[in-house]
Amino acid sequence: MSKRTLDIEVLRYDPEQDTEPHFMSYQVPCEEDWAILDALNYIKEELDTTLAFRWSCHMMVCGSCGMMVNGEPVLTCKTFVRDLPKDVRIEPLENFPIERDLVVVLDDVMEKLQMAKPYIIRKDPPPENEEFNQPRSALYKFKQYTMCVNCMCCYSACPQYALDSSFIGPAVLALAHRYNIDSRDQGKSERLDILADHDGVWNCSFVGACSEVCPKNVDPAAALQQMKIDGAKAYWLQKLPGGKS
Amino acid sequence: MSRNPYVRPVSPTTWYMRNGRYIKYMLREVTCLLVGFYSFFLICVLAILAGGSEERWLAFLASQQNAFWLAFHVIALLFYLVYMTFDWFQLAPKAMPLQVGEQKVPPAFIVAAHYVAWAVVTALVFLLAGVF
Ligand code: FES
């Protein structure tokens, strides 16, 4: 296989020494079939062992290798060297604080994740001693949203989150929507009370960047618009005589 | 090891220059200025009509017969039809997805349905207005 040498600039930040991040350049002889993650591993193994970055599965499942490559938030295990120009710039995911080098602090999203109540909520007890059947048509309604690997590329792409981090954000809201439209779930009104609010779906102005960058084709922007409709419906239904508050 | 996370600054005034995607979004958003102005303009036109003076109405019509106002109407129409309508109809299948049985209704079908509904409503308005 032929090799191709890339000039890779990596944003480095050492929290114990640096006052701000700076770029370092590496020349990396890449194999034709490498992903950018392989190039990073080459740097760490052969050129500079101090480089910090996250990864685990190398197969688009764990969601931990999200970074900015030439300005776009991507999974680096899914971004191939052959599709990139010779000059490549790698930065940590935007809109998150940098812990060290390419590692970002995700605490904010982890906290918000709990607000979505991402589990099935039942008001009536589920059927006893028998399977809780769900027709395939009901599964297909939300299946797309189960594909999210929490890589947080969508948060990096979202200008709304960049400007106002109180926004709950795309992946968490899409996950809430996934449960809202699950035929076995009865917790929609509980979730909407929290999420159909200013910091929730109404902070989204439908830029749509989240869906454009999603490496798993989840389409969080669609989920958010649908939740806006659900939230508005619930609001007006409450206003009707006899409507529940 | 001590933690000292670094927060990258985001410019509140120039953030949308960061990439083409944001610029396109901002272009869509600034159309609201034109929409706002055109709505205001229409209200003024209605006020002239409601005033009942034929003389003022004819004077208004005459005032529109120049290059500036013609250009304004053409630009407003283009923005409405080509940009706003096209963009929003394009986004409609995201907000209103349809599924029949196990099959998702193709997004193009939902977009097309919006154009058909739009044509029908426009024809009705024209009919009511006595255009045909
Ligand atoms: S390493 Fe797991 S998604 Fe890329």
GROMACS .gro file of C-alpha atoms and ligand atoms in nm:
model
  381
    1MET     CA    1   0.000   0.000   0.000
    2SER     CA    2   0.120   0.347  -0.079
    3LYS     CA    3   0.186   0.601   0.192
    4ARG     CA    4   0.087   0.964   0.196
    5THR     CA    5   0.246   1.214   0.430
    6LEU     CA    6   0.009   1.456   0.597
    7ASP     CA    7   0.103   1.779   0.771
    8ILE     CA    8  -0.108   1.759   1.082
    9GLU     CA    9  -0.151   2.052   1.317
   10VAL     CA   10  -0.284   1.957   1.657
   11LEU     CA   11  -0.412   2.198   1.920
   12ARG     CA   12  -0.224   2.127   2.242
   13TYR     CA   13  -0.304   2.241   2.592
   14ASP     CA   14  -0.131   2.136   2.910
   15PRO     CA   15  -0.343   2.254   3.204
   16GLU     CA   16  -0.038   2.250   3.433
   17GLN     CA   17   0.189   2.462   3.214
   18ASP     CA   18  -0.006   2.655   2.952
   19THR     CA   19  -0.216   2.965   2.989
   20GLU     CA   20  -0.376   2.902   2.652
   21PRO     CA   21  -0.374   2.633   2.381
   22HIS     CA   22  -0.128   2.639   2.090
   23PHE     CA   23  -0.077   2.438   1.772
   24MET     CA   24   0.196   2.179   1.721
   25SER     CA   25   0.277   2.032   1.380
   26TYR     CA   26   0.356   1.672   1.295
   27GLN     CA   27   0.447   1.506   0.969
   28VAL     CA   28   0.266   1.176   0.960
   29PRO     CA   29   0.331   0.906   0.697
   30CYS     CA   30  -0.021   0.768   0.658
   31GLU     CA   31  -0.131   0.441   0.504
   32GLU     CA   32  -0.397   0.474   0.238
   33ASP     CA   33  -0.670   0.318   0.449
   34TRP     CA   34  -0.605   0.511   0.768
   35ALA     CA   35  -0.861   0.714   0.954
   36ILE     CA   36  -0.747   1.033   1.127
   37LEU     CA   37  -0.761   0.839   1.453
   38ASP     CA   38  -0.485   0.611   1.318
   39ALA     CA   39  -0.276   0.916   1.240
   40LEU     CA   40  -0.324   1.039   1.597
   41ASN     CA   41  -0.222   0.700   1.730
   42TYR     CA   42   0.087   0.715   1.512
   43ILE     CA   43   0.177   1.053   1.659
   44LYS     CA   44   0.131   0.920   2.011
   45GLU     CA   45   0.327   0.601   1.950
   46GLU     CA   46   0.607   0.731   1.729
   47LEU     CA   47   0.641   1.107   1.759
   48ASP     CA   48   0.506   1.247   2.083
   49THR     CA   49   0.383   1.029   2.367
   50THR     CA   50   0.245   1.325   2.561
   51LEU     CA   51  -0.049   1.380   2.324
   52ALA     CA   52  -0.383   1.318   2.497
   53PHE     CA   53  -0.703   1.221   2.314
   54ARG     CA   54  -0.998   0.989   2.371
   55TRP     CA   55  -1.094   0.685   2.174
   56SER     CA   56  -1.198   0.330   2.234
   57CYS     CA   57  -1.380   0.125   1.971
   58HIS     CA   58  -1.241   0.250   1.637
   59MET     CA   59  -1.574   0.153   1.482
   60MET     CA   60  -1.816   0.443   1.534
   61VAL     CA   61  -1.985   0.289   1.834
   62CYS     CA   62  -1.837   0.432   2.153
   63GLY     CA   63  -1.864   0.795   2.047
   64SER     CA   64  -1.549   0.901   2.229
   65CYS     CA   65  -1.329   1.009   1.938
   66GLY     CA   66  -1.520   1.325   1.839
   67MET     CA   67  -1.289   1.615   1.741
   68MET     CA   68  -1.275   1.910   1.504
   69VAL     CA   69  -1.100   1.813   1.181
   70ASN     CA   70  -1.044   2.108   0.950
   71GLY     CA   71  -1.319   2.294   1.135
   72GLU     CA   72  -1.583   2.022   1.122
   73PRO     CA   73  -1.692   1.816   1.423
   74VAL     CA   74  -1.641   1.451   1.327
   75LEU     CA   75  -1.571   1.105   1.463
   76THR     CA   76  -1.203   1.067   1.388
   77CYS     CA   77  -1.240   0.691   1.341
   78LYS     CA   78  -1.488   0.762   1.060
   79THR     CA   79  -1.286   1.037   0.891
   80PHE     CA   80  -1.047   0.895   0.637
   81VAL     CA   81  -0.709   1.031   0.541
   82ARG     CA   82  -0.782   0.970   0.171
   83ASP     CA   83  -1.073   1.217   0.186
   84LEU     CA   84  -0.862   1.498   0.333
   85PRO     CA   85  -0.618   1.750   0.189
   86LYS     CA   86  -0.248   1.733   0.282
   87ASP     CA   87  -0.286   1.995   0.554
   88VAL     CA   88  -0.504   1.880   0.838
   89ARG     CA   89  -0.589   2.070   1.152
   90ILE     CA   90  -0.718   1.881   1.453
   91GLU     CA   91  -0.875   2.058   1.749
   92PRO     CA   92  -1.080   1.947   2.047
   93LEU     CA   93  -1.458   1.959   2.002
   94GLU     CA   94  -1.571   2.319   1.999
   95ASN     CA   95  -1.808   2.464   2.260
   96PHE     CA   96  -1.661   2.252   2.539
   97PRO     CA   97  -1.382   2.347   2.781
   98ILE     CA   98  -1.049   2.179   2.703
   99GLU     CA   99  -0.930   1.941   2.973
  100ARG     CA  100  -0.600   1.861   2.801
  101ASP     CA  101  -0.496   1.858   2.434
  102LEU     CA  102  -0.786   1.698   2.244
  103VAL     CA  103  -0.979   1.592   2.552
  104VAL     CA  104  -1.280   1.806   2.642
  105VAL     CA  105  -1.488   1.842   2.958
  106LEU     CA  106  -1.832   1.690   2.903
  107ASP     CA  107  -1.971   1.736   3.256
  108ASP     CA  108  -2.234   1.985   3.140
  109VAL     CA  109  -2.394   1.745   2.894
  110MET     CA  110  -2.373   1.456   3.139
  111GLU     CA  111  -2.574   1.659   3.390
  112LYS     CA  112  -2.828   1.759   3.128
  113LEU     CA  113  -2.870   1.398   3.022
  114GLN     CA  114  -3.054   1.329   3.347
  115MET     CA  115  -3.310   1.599   3.269
  116ALA     CA  116  -3.424   1.403   2.965
  117LYS     CA  117  -3.530   1.109   3.185
  118PRO     CA  118  -3.392   0.874   2.920
  119TYR     CA  119  -3.578   0.563   3.027
  120ILE     CA  120  -3.930   0.428   2.989
  121ILE     CA  121  -4.170   0.583   3.237
  122ARG     CA  122  -4.490   0.396   3.311
  123LYS     CA  123  -4.802   0.526   3.484
  124ASP     CA  124  -4.982   0.191   3.449
  125PRO     CA  125  -4.783  -0.116   3.543
  126PRO     CA  126  -4.643  -0.305   3.242
  127PRO     CA  127  -4.812  -0.635   3.156
  128GLU     CA  128  -4.726  -0.908   3.402
  129ASN     CA  129  -4.603  -1.254   3.304
  130GLU     CA  130  -4.618  -1.176   2.936
  131GLU     CA  131  -4.400  -1.004   2.684
  132PHE     CA  132  -4.443  -0.632   2.641
  133ASN     CA  133  -4.491  -0.648   2.267
  134GLN     CA  134  -4.420  -0.356   2.045
  135PRO     CA  135  -4.518  -0.365   1.677
  136ARG     CA  136  -4.240  -0.298   1.432
  137SER     CA  137  -4.419   0.010   1.301
  138ALA     CA  138  -4.397   0.161   1.653
  139LEU     CA  139  -4.028   0.074   1.675
  140TYR     CA  140  -3.954   0.241   1.341
  141LYS     CA  141  -4.100   0.568   1.469
  142PHE     CA  142  -3.810   0.619   1.712
  143LYS     CA  143  -3.540   0.374   1.599
  144GLN     CA  144  -3.336   0.642   1.422
  145TYR     CA  145  -3.294   0.829   1.753
  146THR     CA  146  -3.152   0.522   1.927
  147MET     CA  147  -2.848   0.540   1.699
  148CYS     CA  148  -2.693   0.829   1.891
  149VAL     CA  149  -2.351   0.740   2.036
  150ASN     CA  150  -2.322   1.059   2.246
  151CYS     CA  151  -2.019   1.180   2.054
  152MET     CA  152  -2.135   1.540   2.111
  153CYS     CA  153  -2.047   1.651   1.758
  154CYS     CA  154  -2.393   1.811   1.749
  155TYR     CA  155  -2.314   2.031   2.050
  156SER     CA  156  -1.996   2.141   1.878
  157ALA     CA  157  -2.189   2.236   1.567
  158CYS     CA  158  -2.466   2.419   1.751
  159PRO     CA  159  -2.419   2.798   1.759
  160GLN     CA  160  -2.704   2.828   2.005
  161TYR     CA  161  -2.517   2.614   2.258
  162ALA     CA  162  -2.198   2.807   2.183
  163LEU     CA  163  -2.365   3.134   2.275
  164ASP     CA  164  -2.575   3.012   2.566
  165SER     CA  165  -2.469   2.696   2.744
  166SER     CA  166  -2.790   2.686   2.947
  167PHE     CA  167  -2.949   2.544   2.629
  168ILE     CA  168  -3.011   2.174   2.696
  169GLY     CA  169  -2.891   2.099   2.345
  170PRO     CA  170  -2.948   1.863   2.052
  171ALA     CA  171  -2.844   1.512   2.162
  172VAL     CA  172  -3.015   1.528   2.502
  173LEU     CA  173  -3.339   1.665   2.357
  174ALA     CA  174  -3.335   1.410   2.075
  175LEU     CA  175  -3.294   1.136   2.333
  176ALA     CA  176  -3.592   1.268   2.529
  177HIS     CA  177  -3.793   1.270   2.207
  178ARG     CA  178  -3.692   0.910   2.143
  179TYR     CA  179  -3.868   0.811   2.468
  180ASN     CA  180  -4.160   1.049   2.412
  181ILE     CA  181  -4.254   0.870   2.090
  182ASP     CA  182  -4.193   0.518   2.221
  183SER     CA  183  -4.533   0.346   2.232
  184ARG     CA  184  -4.446   0.183   2.568
  185ASP     CA  185  -4.366   0.511   2.739
  186GLN     CA  186  -4.608   0.726   2.940
  187GLY     CA  187  -4.372   0.997   3.059
  188LYS     CA  188  -4.409   1.249   2.778
  189SER     CA  189  -4.586   1.516   2.982
  190GLU     CA  190  -4.325   1.486   3.260
  191ARG     CA  191  -4.047   1.541   3.009
  192LEU     CA  192  -4.223   1.820   2.824
  193ASP     CA  193  -4.271   2.009   3.152
  194ILE     CA  194  -3.894   2.043   3.175
  195LEU     CA  195  -3.784   2.034   2.813
  196ALA     CA  196  -4.051   2.232   2.627
  197ASP     CA  197  -3.918   2.542   2.794
  198HIS     CA  198  -3.687   2.828   2.709
  199ASP     CA  199  -3.367   2.638   2.791
  200GLY     CA  200  -3.516   2.336   2.618
  201VAL     CA  201  -3.654   2.314   2.267
  202TRP     CA  202  -3.752   2.681   2.241
  203ASN     CA  203  -3.389   2.788   2.258
  204CYS     CA  204  -3.337   2.611   1.925
  205SER     CA  205  -3.370   2.837   1.622
  206PHE     CA  206  -3.342   2.554   1.369
  207VAL     CA  207  -2.997   2.622   1.232
  208GLY     CA  208  -2.993   2.250   1.153
  209ALA     CA  209  -2.614   2.217   1.188
  210CYS     CA  210  -2.655   1.938   1.445
  211SER     CA  211  -2.818   1.710   1.190
  212GLU     CA  212  -2.574   1.800   0.916
  213VAL     CA  213  -2.273   1.692   1.121
  214CYS     CA  214  -2.425   1.390   1.297
  215PRO     CA  215  -2.204   1.092   1.207
  216LYS     CA  216  -2.489   0.851   1.278
  217ASN     CA  217  -2.762   1.032   1.078
  218VAL     CA  218  -2.974   1.081   1.386
  219ASP     CA  219  -3.126   1.415   1.283
  220PRO     CA  220  -3.162   1.586   1.622
  221ALA     CA  221  -3.297   1.901   1.452
  222ALA     CA  222  -3.602   1.704   1.339
  223ALA     CA  223  -3.657   1.572   1.692
  224LEU     CA  224  -3.644   1.924   1.833
  225GLN     CA  225  -3.896   2.064   1.586
  226GLN     CA  226  -4.132   1.776   1.661
  227MET     CA  227  -4.093   1.843   2.032
  228LYS     CA  228  -4.180   2.207   1.975
  229ILE     CA  229  -4.506   2.097   1.817
  230ASP     CA  230  -4.572   1.853   2.105
  231GLY     CA  231  -4.492   2.123   2.360
  232ALA     CA  232  -4.718   2.379   2.193
  233LYS     CA  233  -5.000   2.124   2.170
  234ALA     CA  234  -4.965   2.032   2.537
  235TYR     CA  235  -4.963   2.401   2.634
  236TRP     CA  236  -5.287   2.481   2.450
  237LEU     CA  237  -5.457   2.162   2.564
  238GLN     CA  238  -5.392   2.271   2.922
  239LYS     CA  239  -5.567   2.600   2.848
  240LEU     CA  240  -5.884   2.423   2.737
  241PRO     CA  241  -6.164   2.392   2.993
  242GLY     CA  242  -6.101   2.069   3.184
  243GLY     CA  243  -5.739   2.062   3.064
  244LYS     CA  244  -5.489   1.918   3.308
  245SER     CA  245  -5.214   2.143   3.440
  246MET     CA  246  -0.287   1.641   3.885
  247SER     CA  247  -0.474   1.967   3.902
  248ARG     CA  248  -0.758   2.056   3.670
  249ASN     CA  249  -0.752   2.381   3.483
  250PRO     CA  250  -0.994   2.355   3.190
  251TYR     CA  251  -0.952   2.615   2.917
  252VAL     CA  252  -1.267   2.777   2.778
  253ARG     CA  253  -1.232   2.901   2.420
  254PRO     CA  254  -1.397   3.238   2.369
  255VAL     CA  255  -1.695   3.269   2.131
  256SER     CA  256  -1.756   3.608   1.975
  257PRO     CA  257  -2.119   3.713   2.029
  258THR     CA  258  -2.104   3.941   1.724
  259THR     CA  259  -1.908   3.748   1.462
  260TRP     CA  260  -1.977   3.382   1.546
  261TYR     CA  261  -2.173   3.328   1.224
  262MET     CA  262  -1.868   3.407   1.010
  263ARG     CA  263  -1.714   3.079   1.128
  264ASN     CA  264  -1.861   2.870   0.849
  265GLY     CA  265  -2.088   2.873   0.544
  266ARG     CA  266  -2.360   2.683   0.726
  267TYR     CA  267  -2.403   2.962   0.979
  268ILE     CA  268  -2.390   3.233   0.714
  269LYS     CA  269  -2.671   3.062   0.522
  270TYR     CA  270  -2.874   3.039   0.840
  271MET     CA  271  -2.822   3.408   0.915
  272LEU     CA  272  -2.930   3.499   0.562
  273ARG     CA  273  -3.254   3.310   0.622
  274GLU     CA  274  -3.299   3.488   0.955
  275VAL     CA  275  -3.241   3.841   0.820
  276THR     CA  276  -3.527   3.789   0.576
  277CYS     CA  277  -3.743   3.862   0.883
  278LEU     CA  278  -3.653   4.230   0.840
  279LEU     CA  279  -3.796   4.229   0.490
  280VAL     CA  280  -4.098   4.028   0.601
  281GLY     CA  281  -4.154   4.274   0.886
  282PHE     CA  282  -4.124   4.574   0.660
  283TYR     CA  283  -4.349   4.425   0.394
  284SER     CA  284  -4.617   4.346   0.653
  285PHE     CA  285  -4.600   4.706   0.774
  286PHE     CA  286  -4.620   4.825   0.413
  287LEU     CA  287  -4.930   4.609   0.350
  288ILE     CA  288  -5.101   4.750   0.659
  289CYS     CA  289  -5.038   5.101   0.528
  290VAL     CA  290  -5.181   5.002   0.188
  291LEU     CA  291  -5.489   4.858   0.358
  292ALA     CA  292  -5.528   5.181   0.555
  293ILE     CA  293  -5.530   5.380   0.231
  294LEU     CA  294  -5.790   5.144   0.083
  295ALA     CA  295  -6.002   5.157   0.398
  296GLY     CA  296  -5.985   5.536   0.388
  297GLY     CA  297  -6.212   5.514   0.085
  298SER     CA  298  -6.058   5.801  -0.110
  299GLU     CA  299  -6.010   5.699  -0.472
  300GLU     CA  300  -5.782   5.992  -0.526
  301ARG     CA  301  -5.538   5.879  -0.255
  302TRP     CA  302  -5.552   5.520  -0.380
  303LEU     CA  303  -5.466   5.624  -0.736
  304ALA     CA  304  -5.190   5.846  -0.605
  305PHE     CA  305  -5.050   5.551  -0.412
  306LEU     CA  306  -5.060   5.326  -0.722
  307ALA     CA  307  -4.882   5.597  -0.921
  308SER     CA  308  -4.618   5.628  -0.650
  309GLN     CA  309  -4.526   5.261  -0.701
  310GLN     CA  310  -4.454   5.302  -1.072
  311ASN     CA  311  -4.086   5.370  -1.047
  312ALA     CA  312  -3.768   5.169  -1.053
  313PHE     CA  313  -3.711   5.180  -0.676
  314TRP     CA  314  -4.049   5.039  -0.576
  315LEU     CA  315  -4.055   4.790  -0.863
  316ALA     CA  316  -3.716   4.660  -0.756
  317PHE     CA  317  -3.835   4.645  -0.397
  318HIS     CA  318  -4.140   4.435  -0.488
  319VAL     CA  319  -3.936   4.201  -0.706
  320ILE     CA  320  -3.678   4.147  -0.431
  321ALA     CA  321  -3.948   4.094  -0.168
  322LEU     CA  322  -4.124   3.842  -0.390
  323LEU     CA  323  -3.802   3.655  -0.461
  324PHE     CA  324  -3.713   3.644  -0.093
  325TYR     CA  325  -4.059   3.521  -0.001
  326LEU     CA  326  -4.100   3.268  -0.276
  327VAL     CA  327  -3.756   3.143  -0.348
  328TYR     CA  328  -3.585   3.173  -0.013
  329MET     CA  329  -3.838   3.163   0.270
  330THR     CA  330  -4.096   2.936   0.110
  331PHE     CA  331  -3.846   2.703  -0.048
  332ASP     CA  332  -3.637   2.676   0.267
  333TRP     CA  333  -3.929   2.623   0.501
  334PHE     CA  334  -4.106   2.372   0.279
  335GLN     CA  335  -3.775   2.189   0.255
  336LEU     CA  336  -3.763   2.168   0.635
  337ALA     CA  337  -4.128   2.064   0.676
  338PRO     CA  338  -4.070   1.686   0.659
  339LYS     CA  339  -3.840   1.716   0.960
  340ALA     CA  340  -4.103   1.882   1.176
  341MET     CA  341  -4.387   1.671   1.042
  342PRO     CA  342  -4.262   1.326   0.949
  343LEU     CA  343  -4.523   1.076   0.839
  344GLN     CA  344  -4.517   0.704   0.865
  345VAL     CA  345  -4.772   0.473   0.707
  346GLY     CA  346  -4.751   0.131   0.867
  347GLU     CA  347  -4.382   0.047   0.872
  348GLN     CA  348  -4.293   0.279   0.587
  349LYS     CA  349  -4.176   0.635   0.620
  350VAL     CA  350  -4.348   0.867   0.375
  351PRO     CA  351  -4.065   1.001   0.152
  352PRO     CA  352  -3.973   1.359   0.254
  353ALA     CA  353  -4.007   1.475  -0.109
  354PHE     CA  354  -4.373   1.374  -0.100
  355ILE     CA  355  -4.438   1.590   0.208
  356VAL     CA  356  -4.259   1.885   0.047
  357ALA     CA  357  -4.462   1.839  -0.274
  358ALA     CA  358  -4.786   1.827  -0.070
  359HIS     CA  359  -4.697   2.169   0.074
  360TYR     CA  360  -4.653   2.314  -0.275
  361VAL     CA  361  -4.987   2.168  -0.384
  362ALA     CA  362  -5.162   2.311  -0.075
  363TRP     CA  363  -4.997   2.646  -0.142
  364ALA     CA  364  -5.114   2.646  -0.507
  365VAL     CA  365  -5.471   2.558  -0.403
  366VAL     CA  366  -5.484   2.833  -0.139
  367THR     CA  367  -5.338   3.086  -0.385
  368ALA     CA  368  -5.597   2.988  -0.648
  369LEU     CA  369  -5.874   3.027  -0.390
  370VAL     CA  370  -5.751   3.371  -0.291
  371PHE     CA  371  -5.734   3.473  -0.658
  372LEU     CA  372  -6.084   3.335  -0.709
  373LEU     CA  373  -6.219   3.532  -0.414
  374ALA     CA  374  -6.040   3.842  -0.536
  375GLY     CA  375  -6.207   3.799  -0.875
  376VAL     CA  376  -5.880   3.758  -1.067
  377PHE     CA  377  -6.039   3.469  -1.254
  378FES     S1  378  -1.335   0.538   1.860
  378FES    FE1  379  -1.535   0.478   1.917
  378FES     S2  380  -1.654   0.608   1.791
  378FES    FE2  381  -1.457   0.650   1.722
   0.00000   0.00000   0.00000
